[in-house]
Short mmCIF file of N, CA, C and O in Angstrom, two decimals:
data_model
loop_
_atom_site.label_atom_id
_atom_site.label_comp_id
_atom_site.label_asym_id
_atom_site.label_seq_id
_atom_site.Cartn_x
_atom_site.Cartn_y
_atom_site.Cartn_z
N UNK A 752 -9.68 30.29 -55.79
CA UNK A 752 -10.03 29.26 -54.57
C UNK A 752 -11.59 28.68 -55.31
O UNK A 752 -12.05 29.33 -55.81
N UNK A 753 -11.69 27.54 -55.65
CA UNK A 753 -13.15 26.98 -55.38
C UNK A 753 -14.14 27.38 -54.82
O UNK A 753 -13.78 27.46 -53.35
N UNK A 754 -15.29 27.47 -55.43
CA UNK A 754 -16.17 27.66 -54.39
C UNK A 754 -17.06 27.22 -53.48
O UNK A 754 -16.96 25.56 -54.23
N UNK A 755 -17.82 26.87 -52.70
CA UNK A 755 -18.18 25.76 -52.13
C UNK A 755 -19.61 25.89 -52.64
O UNK A 755 -20.45 26.66 -52.68
N UNK A 756 -19.85 24.70 -53.21
CA UNK A 756 -21.47 24.54 -53.76
C UNK A 756 -22.10 24.28 -53.16
O UNK A 756 -23.38 24.96 -53.41
N UNK A 757 -22.36 23.48 -51.71
CA UNK A 757 -23.09 23.25 -50.69
C UNK A 757 -23.89 24.58 -50.36
O UNK A 757 -24.89 25.08 -49.95
N UNK A 758 -23.07 25.86 -49.75
CA UNK A 758 -22.99 27.04 -49.51
C UNK A 758 -23.82 27.64 -50.76
O UNK A 758 -25.04 28.86 -50.68
N UNK A 759 -23.30 27.71 -51.86
CA UNK A 759 -24.31 28.02 -53.15
C UNK A 759 -25.55 27.79 -52.95
O UNK A 759 -26.50 28.43 -53.48
N UNK A 760 -25.85 26.51 -53.16
CA UNK A 760 -27.13 25.63 -53.38
C UNK A 760 -27.99 25.88 -52.29
O UNK A 760 -29.23 26.62 -52.31
N UNK A 761 -27.37 25.69 -51.15
CA UNK A 761 -28.06 25.76 -49.72
C UNK A 761 -28.36 26.73 -49.07
O UNK A 761 -28.70 26.92 -48.29
N UNK A 762 -27.09 27.50 -49.38
CA UNK A 762 -27.02 28.67 -48.24
C UNK A 762 -26.51 28.63 -46.80
O UNK A 762 -26.31 29.95 -46.17
N UNK A 763 -25.76 27.94 -46.62
CA UNK A 763 -25.12 27.49 -45.21
C UNK A 763 -23.74 26.60 -45.42
O UNK A 763 -23.34 25.65 -46.78
N UNK A 764 -22.78 26.89 -44.58
CA UNK A 764 -21.38 26.01 -44.79
C UNK A 764 -21.70 24.68 -44.72
O UNK A 764 -22.34 24.43 -44.21
N UNK A 765 -20.52 23.91 -45.61
CA UNK A 765 -20.71 22.77 -45.28
C UNK A 765 -19.20 22.39 -44.26
O UNK A 765 -18.84 23.47 -44.02
N UNK A 766 -18.99 21.06 -43.84
CA UNK A 766 -18.10 20.87 -42.66
C UNK A 766 -16.74 21.14 -43.37
O UNK A 766 -15.70 21.38 -42.22
N UNK A 767 -16.35 20.86 -44.47
CA UNK A 767 -15.02 21.42 -45.01
C UNK A 767 -14.92 22.86 -45.43
O UNK A 767 -13.72 23.45 -46.16
N UNK A 768 -15.88 23.89 -45.29
CA UNK A 768 -15.56 25.14 -45.61
C UNK A 768 -14.45 25.56 -44.45
O UNK A 768 -14.53 25.69 -43.39
N UNK A 769 -13.56 26.39 -45.18
CA UNK A 769 -12.46 26.94 -44.87
C UNK A 769 -11.16 26.29 -44.86
O UNK A 769 -9.94 26.49 -44.50
N UNK A 770 -11.65 25.26 -45.31
CA UNK A 770 -10.41 23.87 -45.08
C UNK A 770 -8.75 24.64 -46.34
O UNK A 770 -7.93 24.71 -46.41
N UNK A 771 -9.70 25.33 -47.69
CA UNK A 771 -8.77 25.71 -48.62
C UNK A 771 -8.06 26.91 -47.99
O UNK A 771 -6.86 26.98 -48.29
N UNK A 772 -8.56 27.80 -47.49
CA UNK A 772 -8.05 29.23 -46.62
C UNK A 772 -7.02 29.01 -45.80
O UNK A 772 -5.90 29.35 -45.39
N UNK A 773 -7.48 27.50 -44.94
CA UNK A 773 -6.70 27.22 -43.85
C UNK A 773 -5.05 26.79 -44.47
O UNK A 773 -4.25 27.14 -44.04
N UNK A 774 -5.47 25.92 -45.49
CA UNK A 774 -3.93 25.72 -46.19
C UNK A 774 -3.28 26.75 -46.75
O UNK A 774 -1.87 26.89 -46.76
N UNK A 775 -3.93 27.81 -47.13
CA UNK A 775 -3.13 28.92 -47.77
C UNK A 775 -2.49 29.47 -46.82
O UNK A 775 -1.47 30.06 -46.86
N UNK A 776 -3.35 29.82 -45.03
CA UNK A 776 -2.42 30.13 -44.30
C UNK A 776 -1.16 29.44 -43.89
O UNK A 776 -0.44 29.85 -43.27
N UNK A 777 -1.66 28.15 -43.67
CA UNK A 777 -0.11 27.35 -43.40
C UNK A 777 0.94 27.67 -44.65
O UNK A 777 2.04 27.52 -43.97
N UNK A 778 0.52 27.75 -45.64
CA UNK A 778 1.64 27.95 -46.84
C UNK A 778 2.39 29.11 -46.58
O UNK A 778 3.41 29.64 -46.83
N UNK A 779 1.46 30.14 -46.24
CA UNK A 779 2.28 31.66 -46.03
C UNK A 779 2.96 31.70 -44.42
O UNK A 779 3.49 32.61 -44.00
N UNK A 780 2.27 30.69 -43.63
CA UNK A 780 3.05 30.55 -42.09
C UNK A 780 2.44 31.13 -41.55
O UNK A 780 2.81 31.45 -40.17
N UNK A 781 1.14 31.49 -41.43
CA UNK A 781 0.28 32.38 -40.54
C UNK A 781 -0.47 30.76 -40.03
O UNK A 781 -1.64 30.81 -39.96
N UNK A 782 0.41 30.45 -39.04
CA UNK A 782 -0.29 29.46 -38.06
C UNK A 782 -1.84 29.51 -37.36
O UNK A 782 -2.21 28.46 -37.28
N UNK A 783 -1.41 30.29 -36.90
CA UNK A 783 -2.53 30.48 -35.84
C UNK A 783 -4.03 31.24 -36.50
O UNK A 783 -4.86 30.80 -36.75
N UNK A 784 -3.83 31.85 -37.87
CA UNK A 784 -4.87 31.81 -38.46
C UNK A 784 -5.27 30.65 -39.21
O UNK A 784 -6.57 30.65 -39.56
N UNK A 785 -4.64 30.05 -39.19
CA UNK A 785 -5.02 28.72 -40.19
C UNK A 785 -5.82 27.91 -39.31
O UNK A 785 -6.73 27.04 -39.60
N UNK A 786 -5.57 27.66 -38.12
CA UNK A 786 -6.37 27.11 -36.73
C UNK A 786 -7.77 27.82 -36.94
O UNK A 786 -8.37 27.26 -36.50
N UNK A 787 -7.79 29.61 -36.63
CA UNK A 787 -8.54 29.65 -36.48
C UNK A 787 -10.05 29.66 -37.66
O UNK A 787 -11.11 29.89 -37.28
N UNK A 788 -9.16 29.69 -38.82
CA UNK A 788 -10.10 29.28 -40.02
C UNK A 788 -10.90 28.18 -40.16
O UNK A 788 -11.76 27.90 -40.32
N UNK A 789 -9.59 27.05 -39.74
CA UNK A 789 -10.21 25.75 -39.83
C UNK A 789 -9.53 24.61 -38.67
O UNK A 789 -8.24 24.08 -38.76
N UNK A 790 -10.04 24.96 -37.77
CA UNK A 790 -9.16 23.94 -36.53
C UNK A 790 -9.12 22.76 -36.76
O UNK A 790 -7.97 21.72 -36.32
N UNK A 791 -9.53 21.85 -37.58
CA UNK A 791 -9.12 20.57 -37.87
C UNK A 791 -7.93 20.25 -38.59
O UNK A 791 -7.44 19.08 -39.15
N UNK A 792 -7.22 21.27 -39.25
CA UNK A 792 -6.27 21.40 -40.02
C UNK A 792 -5.04 20.59 -39.36
O UNK A 792 -4.59 19.65 -40.10
N UNK A 793 -4.48 21.20 -38.40
CA UNK A 793 -3.52 19.92 -37.72
C UNK A 793 -4.04 18.69 -37.16
O UNK A 793 -3.04 17.65 -37.78
N UNK A 794 -5.01 18.52 -36.86
CA UNK A 794 -5.21 16.96 -36.54
C UNK A 794 -5.34 15.82 -38.08
O UNK A 794 -4.83 14.77 -38.42
N UNK A 795 -5.80 16.67 -38.88
CA UNK A 795 -6.13 16.37 -40.73
C UNK A 795 -4.39 15.95 -40.91
O UNK A 795 -4.11 15.04 -41.60
N UNK A 796 -3.44 17.17 -40.64
CA UNK A 796 -2.33 16.85 -41.53
C UNK A 796 -1.55 15.84 -40.68
O UNK A 796 -0.67 14.98 -41.10
N UNK A 797 -1.68 15.56 -39.18
CA UNK A 797 -0.95 14.54 -38.33
C UNK A 797 -1.55 13.05 -38.53
O UNK A 797 -0.84 12.08 -38.81
N UNK A 798 -2.76 13.00 -39.08
CA UNK A 798 -3.29 11.58 -39.79
C UNK A 798 -2.63 11.19 -40.86
O UNK A 798 -2.49 10.63 -41.17
N UNK A 799 -2.78 12.66 -41.99
CA UNK A 799 -2.27 11.83 -43.49
C UNK A 799 -0.70 11.75 -43.19
O UNK A 799 -0.25 10.88 -43.99
N UNK A 800 0.04 12.52 -42.36
CA UNK A 800 1.32 12.55 -42.31
C UNK A 800 1.59 11.12 -41.40
O UNK A 800 2.82 10.04 -42.03
N UNK A 801 0.77 10.50 -40.67
CA UNK A 801 1.07 9.18 -40.26
C UNK A 801 0.58 8.45 -41.10
O UNK A 801 1.15 7.16 -41.31
N UNK A 802 -0.53 8.23 -42.11
CA UNK A 802 -0.76 7.44 -43.24
C UNK A 802 0.36 7.27 -44.06
O UNK A 802 0.66 6.16 -44.74
N UNK A 803 0.79 8.30 -44.00
CA UNK A 803 1.87 8.35 -45.64
C UNK A 803 3.25 7.62 -44.83
O UNK A 803 3.90 6.77 -45.35
N UNK A 804 3.61 7.96 -43.91
CA UNK A 804 4.82 7.58 -42.93
C UNK A 804 4.70 5.91 -42.67
O UNK A 804 5.27 5.31 -42.30
N UNK A 805 3.38 5.35 -42.04
CA UNK A 805 3.07 4.43 -41.68
C UNK A 805 2.83 3.14 -42.44
O UNK A 805 3.13 1.92 -42.17
N UNK A 806 3.30 3.77 -44.12
CA UNK A 806 3.72 2.53 -44.66
C UNK A 806 4.58 2.13 -44.73
O UNK A 806 5.22 0.96 -45.33
N UNK A 807 5.74 3.08 -44.35
CA UNK A 807 7.43 2.58 -44.78
C UNK A 807 7.39 2.02 -43.21
O UNK A 807 8.62 1.23 -43.26
N UNK A 808 7.17 2.79 -42.02
CA UNK A 808 7.38 2.16 -41.12
C UNK A 808 6.67 1.80 -40.09
O UNK A 808 5.42 2.43 -39.75
N UNK A 809 6.64 0.71 -39.76
CA UNK A 809 5.94 0.02 -39.20
C UNK A 809 5.80 0.11 -37.60
O UNK A 809 7.03 -0.24 -36.96
N UNK A 810 4.55 0.37 -36.85
CA UNK A 810 4.94 0.38 -35.69
C UNK A 810 3.74 -1.01 -35.08
O UNK A 810 3.03 -0.96 -35.60
N UNK A 811 3.92 -1.18 -34.04
CA UNK A 811 3.01 -1.59 -33.16
C UNK A 811 1.76 -1.58 -33.02
O UNK A 811 0.91 -2.40 -32.99
N UNK A 812 1.54 -0.44 -32.52
CA UNK A 812 0.12 0.13 -32.55
C UNK A 812 -0.37 1.31 -33.56
O UNK A 812 -1.52 1.84 -33.50
N UNK A 813 -0.09 0.49 -34.85
CA UNK A 813 -0.55 1.62 -35.91
C UNK A 813 -1.88 1.68 -36.12
O UNK A 813 -2.61 2.89 -36.60
N UNK A 814 -2.70 0.61 -35.80
CA UNK A 814 -3.90 0.82 -36.48
C UNK A 814 -4.58 1.63 -35.22
O UNK A 814 -5.85 2.21 -35.45
N UNK A 815 -4.16 1.40 -33.99
CA UNK A 815 -5.08 2.17 -32.83
C UNK A 815 -4.58 3.56 -33.16
O UNK A 815 -5.39 4.72 -32.66
N UNK A 816 -3.23 4.11 -33.37
CA UNK A 816 -2.96 5.31 -33.36
C UNK A 816 -3.79 5.81 -34.74
O UNK A 816 -4.40 7.42 -34.79
N UNK A 817 -3.84 5.09 -35.87
CA UNK A 817 -4.87 5.61 -37.14
C UNK A 817 -6.39 5.85 -36.80
O UNK A 817 -6.80 6.84 -36.82
N UNK A 818 -6.64 4.89 -35.46
CA UNK A 818 -8.15 5.10 -35.69
C UNK A 818 -8.26 6.38 -34.64
O UNK A 818 -9.25 7.28 -34.76
N UNK A 819 -7.10 6.58 -33.47
CA UNK A 819 -7.14 7.81 -32.43
C UNK A 819 -7.11 9.39 -33.44
O UNK A 819 -7.93 9.93 -33.28
N UNK A 820 -6.12 9.22 -34.29
CA UNK A 820 -6.03 10.57 -35.30
C UNK A 820 -7.75 10.60 -36.21
O UNK A 820 -7.93 11.46 -36.40
N UNK A 821 -8.07 9.47 -36.18
CA UNK A 821 -9.39 9.50 -37.16
C UNK A 821 -10.44 10.25 -36.64
O UNK A 821 -11.15 11.20 -36.92
N UNK A 822 -10.58 9.46 -35.57
CA UNK A 822 -11.53 9.96 -34.79
C UNK A 822 -11.19 11.51 -34.12
O UNK A 822 -11.99 12.44 -34.02
N UNK A 823 -10.10 11.90 -33.80
CA UNK A 823 -9.78 13.23 -33.23
C UNK A 823 -10.32 14.25 -34.35
O UNK A 823 -10.68 15.41 -34.25
N UNK A 824 -9.98 13.96 -35.37
CA UNK A 824 -9.99 14.68 -36.59
C UNK A 824 -11.37 14.85 -37.21
O UNK A 824 -11.83 15.97 -37.21
N UNK A 825 -12.15 13.65 -37.02
CA UNK A 825 -13.52 13.63 -37.19
C UNK A 825 -14.23 14.47 -36.14
O UNK A 825 -15.22 15.52 -36.22
N UNK A 826 -13.93 14.56 -34.76
CA UNK A 826 -14.62 15.16 -33.62
C UNK A 826 -14.18 16.68 -33.86
O UNK A 826 -15.22 17.64 -33.74
N UNK A 827 -13.02 17.28 -34.30
CA UNK A 827 -12.88 18.72 -34.49
C UNK A 827 -13.49 19.19 -35.37
O UNK A 827 -14.13 20.36 -35.22
N UNK A 828 -13.80 18.35 -36.54
CA UNK A 828 -14.61 18.89 -37.77
C UNK A 828 -15.96 19.19 -37.54
O UNK A 828 -16.83 19.73 -37.66
N UNK A 829 -16.50 18.18 -36.54
CA UNK A 829 -17.57 18.16 -36.11
C UNK A 829 -18.33 19.29 -35.06
O UNK A 829 -19.33 19.73 -35.07
N UNK A 830 -17.41 19.32 -34.06
CA UNK A 830 -17.24 20.43 -33.17
C UNK A 830 -17.27 22.02 -34.13
O UNK A 830 -18.01 22.55 -33.53
N UNK A 831 -16.48 21.86 -34.69
CA UNK A 831 -16.26 23.47 -35.50
C UNK A 831 -17.58 23.53 -36.70
O UNK A 831 -18.10 24.99 -36.27
N UNK A 832 -18.15 22.62 -37.01
CA UNK A 832 -19.37 22.50 -38.14
C UNK A 832 -20.20 23.00 -36.87
O UNK A 832 -21.45 24.00 -37.33
N UNK A 833 -20.73 22.41 -35.72
CA UNK A 833 -21.61 22.51 -34.70
C UNK A 833 -21.49 24.12 -34.46
O UNK A 833 -22.70 25.14 -34.07
N UNK A 834 -20.42 24.38 -33.95
CA UNK A 834 -20.02 25.95 -33.23
C UNK A 834 -20.17 27.20 -34.32
O UNK A 834 -20.49 28.02 -33.77
N UNK A 835 -20.13 26.79 -35.45
CA UNK A 835 -20.48 27.90 -36.71
C UNK A 835 -21.95 28.03 -36.28
O UNK A 835 -22.67 29.58 -37.12
N UNK A 836 -22.86 27.49 -36.05
CA UNK A 836 -24.05 27.45 -36.21
C UNK A 836 -24.89 28.39 -34.88
O UNK A 836 -25.85 28.43 -34.89
N UNK A 837 -24.09 28.26 -33.94
CA UNK A 837 -24.25 28.78 -32.71
C UNK A 837 -24.05 30.09 -32.58
O UNK A 837 -23.02 31.04 -32.88
#
């Protein structure tokens, strides 16, 4: 696995720390552990899937759905990052 350079240089986790391990847990089928490692993994997967399939299947509110999924993903990332320091 790739090391976190910000953790090596600055000594604390970055907002993306845990993403690689979470993906590995998903590949192994350990869904609860994936969420515990990086809670933003599921909104991120929903966002990427919607962006991939949104190019082929047009919906009326695709921009609104994309914006909501992006806001949800960013909120999960920031809340998780903030809770790491508490």
